[in-house]
Amino acid sequence: MRTSQEWNSLSEHQRTVISSHQNNLPVAVGAIAKDLGLTILKSTMPGSISGEIRETEGVITIKVNRHDVKERQRFTIAHEIAHFLLHRERLAGGITDDVLYRSRLSDDLEREANRLAADIIMPASLIQEALIMHGALKPDDRFKKIAELAQVSLAAIKIRTGKK
């Protein structure tokens, strides 16, 4: 498990801000957003929409669908932080992501945001530690436990560890 090229493209300051909240699981994505100057709002959104990020008059707001489960909301926040860090120039018109994390942006830009979101919310070092710590468990139980600790979906942990 490695960090993405997107992570490596961040400035030292950006990586430091994020890393300061990656000392244990679950990673405090709300605190990361706050330290980056972003506002998070839980909003009622159509069921097909997970979140959006928009810059209005210099204020950058992430909205997450209040009806999504907590794990999805957390990944959505990380995904929208990734858009802020990687695609800031596109925020004026807003970026709205559907439940499959697709937007009007290209699939490549969405994949970039997903890879960086995984680095943010499931740092390789912490996931590796958790894999070792819970190594005595059966694989399915181990992945469930780590997903629970990280407060992400089982699917997200399996993708992150390459165990789809």
CSV table of N, CA and C in Angstrom, one decimal:
chain,number,residue,atom,x,y,z
A,1,MET,N,0.9,-1.2,0.0
A,1,MET,CA,0.0,0.0,0.0
A,1,MET,C,0.9,1.2,0.0
A,2,ARG,N,0.7,2.1,-1.0
A,2,ARG,CA,1.5,3.3,-1.1
A,2,ARG,C,0.6,4.5,-1.1
A,3,THR,N,1.3,5.7,-0.9
A,3,THR,CA,0.6,6.9,-1.0
A,3,THR,C,0.5,7.2,-2.5
A,4,SER,N,-0.5,8.0,-2.9
A,4,SER,CA,-0.7,8.3,-4.3
A,4,SER,C,0.2,9.4,-4.8
A,5,GLN,N,0.3,9.6,-6.1
A,5,GLN,CA,1.0,10.7,-6.7
A,5,GLN,C,0.3,12.0,-6.3
A,6,GLU,N,-1.0,11.9,-6.1
A,6,GLU,CA,-1.7,13.2,-5.7
A,6,GLU,C,-1.2,13.6,-4.3
A,7,TRP,N,-1.0,12.7,-3.4
A,7,TRP,CA,-0.5,13.1,-2.1
A,7,TRP,C,0.9,13.7,-2.3
A,8,ASN,N,1.7,13.1,-3.1
A,8,ASN,CA,3.1,13.6,-3.3
A,8,ASN,C,3.1,14.9,-4.0
A,9,SER,N,2.0,15.3,-4.7
A,9,SER,CA,2.0,16.6,-5.4
A,9,SER,C,1.6,17.7,-4.5
A,10,LEU,N,1.1,17.4,-3.3
A,10,LEU,CA,0.7,18.5,-2.3
A,10,LEU,C,1.9,19.2,-1.8
A,11,SER,N,1.7,20.4,-1.4
A,11,SER,CA,2.8,21.2,-0.8
A,11,SER,C,3.1,20.6,0.6
A,12,GLU,N,4.3,20.9,1.0
A,12,GLU,CA,4.7,20.4,2.3
A,12,GLU,C,3.8,20.9,3.4
A,13,HIS,N,3.3,22.2,3.3
A,13,HIS,CA,2.4,22.7,4.3
A,13,HIS,C,1.1,21.9,4.3
A,14,GLN,N,0.5,21.6,3.1
A,14,GLN,CA,-0.7,20.9,3.0
A,14,GLN,C,-0.6,19.5,3.6
A,15,ARG,N,0.5,18.8,3.3
A,15,ARG,CA,0.8,17.5,3.9
A,15,ARG,C,0.9,17.6,5.4
A,16,THR,N,1.6,18.6,5.9
A,16,THR,CA,1.7,18.8,7.3
A,16,THR,C,0.4,19.0,8.0
A,17,VAL,N,-0.5,19.8,7.5
A,17,VAL,CA,-1.8,20.1,8.0
A,17,VAL,C,-2.6,18.8,8.1
A,18,ILE,N,-2.6,18.0,7.1
A,18,ILE,CA,-3.3,16.8,7.0
A,18,ILE,C,-2.7,15.8,8.0
A,19,SER,N,-1.4,15.6,7.9
A,19,SER,CA,-0.7,14.6,8.8
A,19,SER,C,-0.8,14.9,10.3
A,20,SER,N,-1.0,16.2,10.6
A,20,SER,CA,-1.2,16.5,12.0
A,20,SER,C,-2.5,15.9,12.6
A,21,HIS,N,-3.4,15.4,11.7
A,21,HIS,CA,-4.6,14.7,12.2
A,21,HIS,C,-4.7,13.3,11.9
A,22,GLN,N,-3.5,12.7,11.5
A,22,GLN,CA,-3.4,11.3,11.1
A,22,GLN,C,-2.6,10.5,12.1
A,23,ASN,N,-2.8,10.8,13.4
A,23,ASN,CA,-2.0,10.1,14.4
A,23,ASN,C,-2.7,8.8,14.8
A,24,ASN,N,-4.0,8.7,14.6
A,24,ASN,CA,-4.7,7.4,15.0
A,24,ASN,C,-6.1,7.4,14.2
A,25,LEU,N,-6.7,6.3,14.2
A,25,LEU,CA,-8.0,6.1,13.5
A,25,LEU,C,-9.1,6.3,14.5
A,26,PRO,N,-10.2,6.9,14.1
A,26,PRO,CA,-10.4,7.5,12.8
A,26,PRO,C,-9.8,8.8,12.6
A,27,VAL,N,-9.4,9.1,11.4
A,27,VAL,CA,-8.8,10.4,11.1
A,27,VAL,C,-9.9,11.5,11.2
A,28,ALA,N,-9.5,12.6,11.8
A,28,ALA,CA,-10.5,13.7,12.0
A,28,ALA,C,-10.6,14.5,10.7
A,29,VAL,N,-11.4,14.1,9.8
A,29,VAL,CA,-11.5,14.8,8.5
A,29,VAL,C,-12.2,16.2,8.7
A,30,GLY,N,-13.1,16.3,9.7
A,30,GLY,CA,-13.6,17.7,9.9
A,30,GLY,C,-12.6,18.6,10.4
A,31,ALA,N,-11.7,18.2,11.3
A,31,ALA,CA,-10.6,19.0,11.8
A,31,ALA,C,-9.6,19.4,10.6
A,32,ILE,N,-9.4,18.5,9.7
A,32,ILE,CA,-8.5,18.8,8.6
A,32,ILE,C,-9.2,19.9,7.7
A,33,ALA,N,-10.5,19.7,7.5
A,33,ALA,CA,-11.2,20.7,6.7
A,33,ALA,C,-11.1,22.1,7.4
A,34,LYS,N,-11.3,22.1,8.7
A,34,LYS,CA,-11.3,23.4,9.4
A,34,LYS,C,-9.9,24.0,9.3
A,35,ASP,N,-8.8,23.2,9.5
A,35,ASP,CA,-7.5,23.7,9.5
A,35,ASP,C,-7.1,24.2,8.1
A,36,LEU,N,-7.8,23.7,7.0
A,36,LEU,CA,-7.6,24.2,5.7
A,36,LEU,C,-8.5,25.4,5.3
A,37,GLY,N,-9.3,25.8,6.3
A,37,GLY,CA,-10.1,27.0,6.1
A,37,GLY,C,-11.5,26.7,5.4
A,38,LEU,N,-11.9,25.4,5.4
A,38,LEU,CA,-13.1,25.0,4.8
A,38,LEU,C,-14.2,24.9,5.8
A,39,THR,N,-15.4,25.2,5.4
A,39,THR,CA,-16.6,25.0,6.2
A,39,THR,C,-17.4,23.8,5.7
A,40,ILE,N,-17.9,23.0,6.7
A,40,ILE,CA,-18.7,21.8,6.4
A,40,ILE,C,-20.1,22.0,6.8
A,41,LEU,N,-21.0,21.7,6.0
A,41,LEU,CA,-22.4,21.8,6.3
A,41,LEU,C,-23.1,20.4,5.9
A,42,LYS,N,-23.9,19.9,6.9
A,42,LYS,CA,-24.7,18.7,6.5
A,42,LYS,C,-26.0,19.3,6.0
A,43,SER,N,-26.4,18.8,4.8
A,43,SER,CA,-27.5,19.4,4.1
A,43,SER,C,-28.4,18.3,3.6
A,44,THR,N,-29.7,18.6,3.4
A,44,THR,CA,-30.6,17.7,2.8
A,44,THR,C,-30.4,17.8,1.3
A,45,MET,N,-30.0,16.7,0.7
A,45,MET,CA,-29.7,16.7,-0.8
A,45,MET,C,-30.4,15.6,-1.4
A,46,PRO,N,-30.6,15.6,-2.7
A,46,PRO,CA,-31.2,14.4,-3.4
A,46,PRO,C,-30.4,13.2,-3.0
A,47,GLY,N,-31.1,12.0,-3.0
A,47,GLY,CA,-30.4,10.8,-2.7
A,47,GLY,C,-29.3,10.4,-3.6
A,48,SER,N,-29.3,11.0,-4.8
A,48,SER,CA,-28.3,10.6,-5.8
A,48,SER,C,-27.0,11.5,-5.6
A,49,ILE,N,-27.1,12.5,-4.7
A,49,ILE,CA,-25.9,13.4,-4.5
A,49,ILE,C,-25.3,13.1,-3.1
A,50,SER,N,-24.0,12.9,-3.1
A,50,SER,CA,-23.3,12.7,-1.8
A,50,SER,C,-22.7,14.0,-1.2
A,51,GLY,N,-22.3,14.9,-2.1
A,51,GLY,CA,-21.7,16.1,-1.6
A,51,GLY,C,-21.3,17.1,-2.7
A,52,GLU,N,-20.9,18.2,-2.2
A,52,GLU,CA,-20.4,19.3,-3.2
A,52,GLU,C,-19.5,20.2,-2.4
A,53,ILE,N,-18.7,20.8,-3.2
A,53,ILE,CA,-17.8,21.9,-2.7
A,53,ILE,C,-17.9,23.1,-3.6
A,54,ARG,N,-18.0,24.3,-3.0
A,54,ARG,CA,-18.2,25.5,-3.8
A,54,ARG,C,-17.5,26.6,-3.1
A,55,GLU,N,-17.0,27.5,-3.9
A,55,GLU,CA,-16.4,28.8,-3.4
A,55,GLU,C,-17.3,29.9,-3.8
A,56,THR,N,-17.8,30.6,-2.8
A,56,THR,CA,-18.7,31.8,-3.0
A,56,THR,C,-18.1,33.0,-2.2
A,57,GLU,N,-17.7,34.0,-2.9
A,57,GLU,CA,-17.2,35.2,-2.3
A,57,GLU,C,-16.0,34.9,-1.3
A,58,GLY,N,-15.1,34.0,-1.8
A,58,GLY,CA,-14.0,33.7,-1.0
A,58,GLY,C,-14.2,32.6,0.1
A,59,VAL,N,-15.4,32.2,0.3
A,59,VAL,CA,-15.7,31.2,1.4
A,59,VAL,C,-15.9,29.9,0.7
A,60,ILE,N,-15.2,28.9,1.1
A,60,ILE,CA,-15.3,27.5,0.5
A,60,ILE,C,-16.1,26.6,1.5
A,61,THR,N,-17.2,26.1,0.9
A,61,THR,CA,-18.1,25.3,1.7
A,61,THR,C,-18.2,23.9,1.1
A,62,ILE,N,-18.1,22.9,2.0
A,62,ILE,CA,-18.4,21.5,1.6
A,62,ILE,C,-19.7,21.2,2.2
A,63,LYS,N,-20.6,20.7,1.3
A,63,LYS,CA,-21.9,20.2,1.8
A,63,LYS,C,-21.9,18.7,1.6
A,64,VAL,N,-22.4,18.0,2.7
A,64,VAL,CA,-22.5,16.5,2.6
A,64,VAL,C,-24.0,16.2,2.9
A,65,ASN,N,-24.4,15.1,2.2
A,65,ASN,CA,-25.8,14.7,2.3
A,65,ASN,C,-26.0,14.1,3.7
A,66,ARG,N,-26.9,14.8,4.5
A,66,ARG,CA,-27.1,14.4,5.9
A,66,ARG,C,-27.8,13.0,6.0
A,67,HIS,N,-28.4,12.6,4.9
A,67,HIS,CA,-29.1,11.3,4.9
A,67,HIS,C,-28.1,10.1,4.6
A,68,ASP,N,-26.9,10.4,4.2
A,68,ASP,CA,-25.9,9.3,4.0
A,68,ASP,C,-25.4,8.8,5.3
A,69,VAL,N,-25.0,7.5,5.3
A,69,VAL,CA,-24.4,7.0,6.6
A,69,VAL,C,-23.1,7.7,6.9
A,70,LYS,N,-22.8,7.7,8.2
A,70,LYS,CA,-21.6,8.4,8.7
A,70,LYS,C,-20.3,8.1,7.9
A,71,GLU,N,-20.1,6.8,7.6
A,71,GLU,CA,-18.9,6.4,6.8
A,71,GLU,C,-18.9,7.1,5.5
A,72,ARG,N,-20.0,7.1,4.8
A,72,ARG,CA,-20.0,7.8,3.5
A,72,ARG,C,-19.8,9.3,3.6
A,73,GLN,N,-20.4,9.9,4.6
A,73,GLN,CA,-20.2,11.3,4.8
A,73,GLN,C,-18.7,11.6,5.1
A,74,ARG,N,-18.1,10.8,5.8
A,74,ARG,CA,-16.6,11.0,6.1
A,74,ARG,C,-15.8,10.9,4.8
A,75,PHE,N,-16.1,9.9,4.0
A,75,PHE,CA,-15.3,9.8,2.7
A,75,PHE,C,-15.7,10.9,1.8
A,76,THR,N,-16.9,11.4,1.8
A,76,THR,CA,-17.3,12.5,1.0
A,76,THR,C,-16.5,13.8,1.4
A,77,ILE,N,-16.4,14.0,2.7
A,77,ILE,CA,-15.6,15.2,3.2
A,77,ILE,C,-14.2,15.0,2.7
A,78,ALA,N,-13.6,13.9,2.8
A,78,ALA,CA,-12.2,13.7,2.3
A,78,ALA,C,-12.1,13.9,0.8
A,79,HIS,N,-13.1,13.4,0.1
A,79,HIS,CA,-13.1,13.6,-1.4
A,79,HIS,C,-13.2,15.1,-1.7
A,80,GLU,N,-14.1,15.8,-1.0
A,80,GLU,CA,-14.2,17.2,-1.4
A,80,GLU,C,-13.0,18.0,-0.9
A,81,ILE,N,-12.3,17.6,0.2
A,81,ILE,CA,-11.1,18.2,0.5
A,81,ILE,C,-10.1,18.0,-0.6
A,82,ALA,N,-10.1,16.8,-1.1
A,82,ALA,CA,-9.1,16.5,-2.2
A,82,ALA,C,-9.4,17.4,-3.4
A,83,HIS,N,-10.7,17.6,-3.8
A,83,HIS,CA,-11.0,18.6,-4.9
A,83,HIS,C,-10.4,20.0,-4.5
A,84,PHE,N,-10.6,20.4,-3.3
A,84,PHE,CA,-10.0,21.7,-2.9
A,84,PHE,C,-8.5,21.8,-3.1
A,85,LEU,N,-7.8,20.7,-2.7
A,85,LEU,CA,-6.4,20.7,-2.8
A,85,LEU,C,-5.9,20.5,-4.2
A,86,LEU,N,-6.6,19.8,-5.0
A,86,LEU,CA,-6.1,19.4,-6.4
A,86,LEU,C,-6.8,20.3,-7.5
A,87,HIS,N,-8.0,20.7,-7.3
A,87,HIS,CA,-8.8,21.3,-8.4
A,87,HIS,C,-9.4,22.7,-8.0
A,88,ARG,N,-8.6,23.4,-7.1
A,88,ARG,CA,-9.2,24.6,-6.6
A,88,ARG,C,-9.7,25.6,-7.6
A,89,GLU,N,-9.0,25.7,-8.7
A,89,GLU,CA,-9.4,26.6,-9.8
A,89,GLU,C,-10.8,26.3,-10.4
A,90,ARG,N,-11.4,25.2,-10.1
A,90,ARG,CA,-12.7,24.8,-10.6
A,90,ARG,C,-13.8,25.0,-9.6
A,91,LEU,N,-13.5,25.5,-8.4
A,91,LEU,CA,-14.5,25.6,-7.3
A,91,LEU,C,-15.6,26.7,-7.5
A,92,ALA,N,-15.2,27.8,-8.2
A,92,ALA,CA,-16.2,28.9,-8.3
A,92,ALA,C,-17.5,28.4,-8.8
A,93,GLY,N,-17.6,27.5,-9.8
A,93,GLY,CA,-18.8,27.0,-10.3
A,93,GLY,C,-19.4,25.9,-9.4
A,94,GLY,N,-18.6,25.5,-8.5
A,94,GLY,CA,-19.0,24.4,-7.6
A,94,GLY,C,-18.8,23.0,-8.3
A,95,ILE,N,-18.5,22.0,-7.5
A,95,ILE,CA,-18.4,20.6,-7.9
A,95,ILE,C,-19.4,19.8,-7.1
A,96,THR,N,-20.3,19.2,-7.8
A,96,THR,CA,-21.3,18.3,-7.1
A,96,THR,C,-21.0,16.9,-7.5
A,97,ASP,N,-20.8,16.0,-6.5
A,97,ASP,CA,-20.5,14.6,-6.7
A,97,ASP,C,-21.7,13.7,-6.4
A,98,ASP,N,-22.0,12.8,-7.3
A,98,ASP,CA,-23.1,11.9,-7.1
A,98,ASP,C,-22.6,10.8,-6.2
A,99,VAL,N,-23.4,9.8,-6.0
A,99,VAL,CA,-23.1,8.7,-5.1
A,99,VAL,C,-21.9,7.9,-5.5
A,100,LEU,N,-21.6,7.9,-6.8
A,100,LEU,CA,-20.4,7.2,-7.3
A,100,LEU,C,-19.2,8.1,-7.4
A,101,TYR,N,-19.3,9.3,-6.8
A,101,TYR,CA,-18.3,10.3,-6.8
A,101,TYR,C,-17.9,10.7,-8.2
A,102,ARG,N,-19.0,11.0,-9.0
A,102,ARG,CA,-18.8,11.5,-10.3
A,102,ARG,C,-19.4,12.9,-10.3
A,103,SER,N,-18.8,13.7,-11.1
A,103,SER,CA,-19.3,15.1,-11.3
A,103,SER,C,-19.2,15.5,-12.7
A,104,ARG,N,-19.4,16.8,-13.0
A,104,ARG,CA,-19.2,17.2,-14.3
A,104,ARG,C,-17.7,17.3,-14.7
A,105,LEU,N,-16.8,17.0,-13.8
A,105,LEU,CA,-15.4,16.9,-14.1
A,105,LEU,C,-15.1,15.6,-14.8
A,106,SER,N,-14.0,15.5,-15.4
A,106,SER,CA,-13.6,14.3,-16.1
A,106,SER,C,-13.4,13.2,-15.1
A,107,ASP,N,-13.6,11.9,-15.6
A,107,ASP,CA,-13.3,10.8,-14.7
A,107,ASP,C,-11.9,10.8,-14.1
A,108,ASP,N,-10.9,11.3,-14.9
A,108,ASP,CA,-9.6,11.3,-14.4
A,108,ASP,C,-9.5,12.2,-13.1
A,109,LEU,N,-10.1,13.4,-13.2
A,109,LEU,CA,-10.1,14.3,-12.0
A,109,LEU,C,-10.8,13.7,-10.8
A,110,GLU,N,-11.9,12.9,-11.1
A,110,GLU,CA,-12.6,12.3,-10.0
A,110,GLU,C,-11.8,11.1,-9.4
A,111,ARG,N,-11.0,10.4,-10.2
A,111,ARG,CA,-10.1,9.4,-9.7
A,111,ARG,C,-9.0,10.0,-8.9
A,112,GLU,N,-8.5,11.1,-9.3
A,112,GLU,CA,-7.5,11.8,-8.5
A,112,GLU,C,-8.0,12.2,-7.1
A,113,ALA,N,-9.2,12.7,-7.1
A,113,ALA,CA,-9.9,13.1,-5.8
A,113,ALA,C,-10.1,11.8,-5.0
A,114,ASN,N,-10.5,10.7,-5.6
A,114,ASN,CA,-10.7,9.5,-4.8
A,114,ASN,C,-9.4,9.0,-4.2
A,115,ARG,N,-8.3,9.0,-5.0
A,115,ARG,CA,-7.0,8.5,-4.5
A,115,ARG,C,-6.5,9.4,-3.4
A,116,LEU,N,-6.6,10.7,-3.5
A,116,LEU,CA,-6.2,11.6,-2.4
A,116,LEU,C,-7.1,11.4,-1.2
A,117,ALA,N,-8.4,11.3,-1.4
A,117,ALA,CA,-9.3,11.1,-0.3
A,117,ALA,C,-8.9,9.8,0.5
A,118,ALA,N,-8.5,8.8,-0.2
A,118,ALA,CA,-8.1,7.5,0.5
A,118,ALA,C,-6.9,7.8,1.3
A,119,ASP,N,-5.9,8.6,0.8
A,119,ASP,CA,-4.7,8.9,1.5
A,119,ASP,C,-5.0,9.7,2.8
A,120,ILE,N,-6.0,10.6,2.7
A,120,ILE,CA,-6.4,11.4,3.8
A,120,ILE,C,-7.1,10.6,4.9
A,121,ILE,N,-8.1,9.9,4.5
A,121,ILE,CA,-8.9,9.2,5.5
A,121,ILE,C,-8.4,7.9,6.0
A,122,MET,N,-7.6,7.2,5.1
A,122,MET,CA,-7.0,5.9,5.4
A,122,MET,C,-5.5,5.9,5.2
A,123,PRO,N,-4.7,6.7,6.0
A,123,PRO,CA,-3.3,6.8,5.7
A,123,PRO,C,-2.6,5.4,5.8
A,124,ALA,N,-1.8,5.2,4.8
A,124,ALA,CA,-1.2,3.8,4.6
A,124,ALA,C,-0.5,3.3,5.9
A,125,SER,N,0.2,4.2,6.6
A,125,SER,CA,0.9,3.8,7.9
A,125,SER,C,-0.1,3.3,8.9
A,126,LEU,N,-1.2,4.0,9.1
A,126,LEU,CA,-2.2,3.5,10.1
A,126,LEU,C,-2.9,2.3,9.7
A,127,ILE,N,-3.2,2.2,8.4
A,127,ILE,CA,-3.9,1.0,7.9
A,127,ILE,C,-3.0,-0.2,8.0
A,128,GLN,N,-1.7,0.0,7.7
A,128,GLN,CA,-0.7,-1.1,7.9
A,128,GLN,C,-0.6,-1.6,9.3
A,129,GLU,N,-0.6,-0.6,10.2
A,129,GLU,CA,-0.5,-0.9,11.7
A,129,GLU,C,-1.7,-1.7,12.1
A,130,ALA,N,-2.9,-1.3,11.6
A,130,ALA,CA,-4.1,-2.0,12.0
A,130,ALA,C,-4.2,-3.4,11.4
A,131,LEU,N,-3.7,-3.6,10.2
A,131,LEU,CA,-3.6,-4.9,9.6
A,131,LEU,C,-2.7,-5.8,10.4
A,132,ILE,N,-1.6,-5.3,10.9
A,132,ILE,CA,-0.7,-6.1,11.8
A,132,ILE,C,-1.4,-6.4,13.1
A,133,MET,N,-1.9,-5.3,13.7
A,133,MET,CA,-2.5,-5.5,15.1
A,133,MET,C,-3.7,-6.5,15.1
A,134,HIS,N,-4.4,-6.6,14.0
A,134,HIS,CA,-5.6,-7.5,13.9
A,134,HIS,C,-5.3,-8.7,13.0
A,135,GLY,N,-4.0,-9.0,12.8
A,135,GLY,CA,-3.6,-10.1,11.9
A,135,GLY,C,-4.1,-11.4,12.4
A,136,ALA,N,-4.4,-11.6,13.6
A,136,ALA,CA,-4.9,-12.9,14.1
A,136,ALA,C,-6.3,-13.2,13.7
A,137,LEU,N,-7.1,-12.2,13.3
A,137,LEU,CA,-8.5,-12.4,12.9
A,137,LEU,C,-8.5,-13.0,11.5
A,138,LYS,N,-9.6,-13.6,11.2
A,138,LYS,CA,-9.9,-14.1,9.9
A,138,LYS,C,-10.0,-12.9,9.0
A,139,PRO,N,-9.6,-13.0,7.7
A,139,PRO,CA,-9.5,-11.8,6.8
A,139,PRO,C,-10.8,-11.0,6.8
A,140,ASP,N,-12.0,-11.6,6.7
A,140,ASP,CA,-13.2,-10.9,6.6
A,140,ASP,C,-13.4,-10.1,7.9
A,141,ASP,N,-13.1,-10.7,9.0
A,141,ASP,CA,-13.3,-10.1,10.3
A,141,ASP,C,-12.2,-8.9,10.5
A,142,ARG,N,-11.0,-9.2,10.0
A,142,ARG,CA,-10.0,-8.2,10.1
A,142,ARG,C,-10.4,-6.9,9.3
A,143,PHE,N,-10.9,-7.1,8.1
A,143,PHE,CA,-11.2,-5.9,7.3
A,143,PHE,C,-12.4,-5.2,7.9
A,144,LYS,N,-13.4,-5.9,8.5
A,144,LYS,CA,-14.5,-5.3,9.1
A,144,LYS,C,-14.1,-4.5,10.3
A,145,LYS,N,-13.1,-5.0,11.1
A,145,LYS,CA,-12.6,-4.3,12.3
A,145,LYS,C,-11.9,-3.1,11.9
A,146,ILE,N,-11.1,-3.1,10.9
A,146,ILE,CA,-10.3,-1.9,10.4
A,146,ILE,C,-11.3,-0.9,9.9
A,147,ALA,N,-12.3,-1.3,9.1
A,147,ALA,CA,-13.3,-0.4,8.6
A,147,ALA,C,-14.0,0.3,9.7
A,148,GLU,N,-14.3,-0.4,10.8
A,148,GLU,CA,-15.0,0.1,12.0
A,148,GLU,C,-14.1,1.1,12.6
A,149,LEU,N,-12.8,0.8,12.8
A,149,LEU,CA,-11.8,1.7,13.5
A,149,LEU,C,-11.6,3.0,12.7
A,150,ALA,N,-11.6,2.8,11.3
A,150,ALA,CA,-11.3,4.0,10.5
A,150,ALA,C,-12.6,4.8,10.2
A,151,GLN,N,-13.7,4.2,10.5
A,151,GLN,CA,-15.1,4.8,10.3
A,151,GLN,C,-15.2,5.0,8.8
A,152,VAL,N,-14.9,4.0,8.0
A,152,VAL,CA,-15.1,4.0,6.5
A,152,VAL,C,-15.9,2.7,6.2
A,153,SER,N,-16.3,2.6,5.0
A,153,SER,CA,-17.0,1.4,4.5
A,153,SER,C,-16.0,0.2,4.4
A,154,LEU,N,-16.6,-1.0,4.5
A,154,LEU,CA,-15.8,-2.2,4.2
A,154,LEU,C,-15.2,-2.1,2.8
A,155,ALA,N,-16.0,-1.7,1.9
A,155,ALA,CA,-15.5,-1.6,0.5
A,155,ALA,C,-14.3,-0.7,0.4
A,156,ALA,N,-14.3,0.5,1.1
A,156,ALA,CA,-13.2,1.4,1.0
A,156,ALA,C,-12.0,0.8,1.5
A,157,ILE,N,-12.0,0.1,2.6
A,157,ILE,CA,-10.8,-0.6,3.2
A,157,ILE,C,-10.3,-1.7,2.3
A,158,LYS,N,-11.2,-2.4,1.7
A,158,LYS,CA,-10.8,-3.5,0.7
A,158,LYS,C,-10.1,-2.9,-0.5
A,159,ILE,N,-10.6,-1.8,-1.0
A,159,ILE,CA,-10.0,-1.1,-2.2
A,159,ILE,C,-8.6,-0.6,-1.7
A,160,ARG,N,-8.6,0.1,-0.6
A,160,ARG,CA,-7.4,0.7,-0.1
A,160,ARG,C,-6.3,-0.3,0.1
A,161,THR,N,-6.6,-1.5,0.5
A,161,THR,CA,-5.6,-2.6,0.8
A,161,THR,C,-5.4,-3.5,-0.4
A,162,GLY,N,-6.1,-3.2,-1.5
A,162,GLY,CA,-6.0,-4.1,-2.7
A,162,GLY,C,-6.7,-5.4,-2.6
A,163,LYS,N,-7.6,-5.6,-1.6
A,163,LYS,CA,-8.3,-6.8,-1.4
A,163,LYS,C,-9.7,-6.8,-1.9
A,164,LYS,N,-10.0,-6.1,-3.0
A,164,LYS,CA,-11.3,-6.0,-3.5
A,164,LYS,C,-12.0,-7.4,-3.5
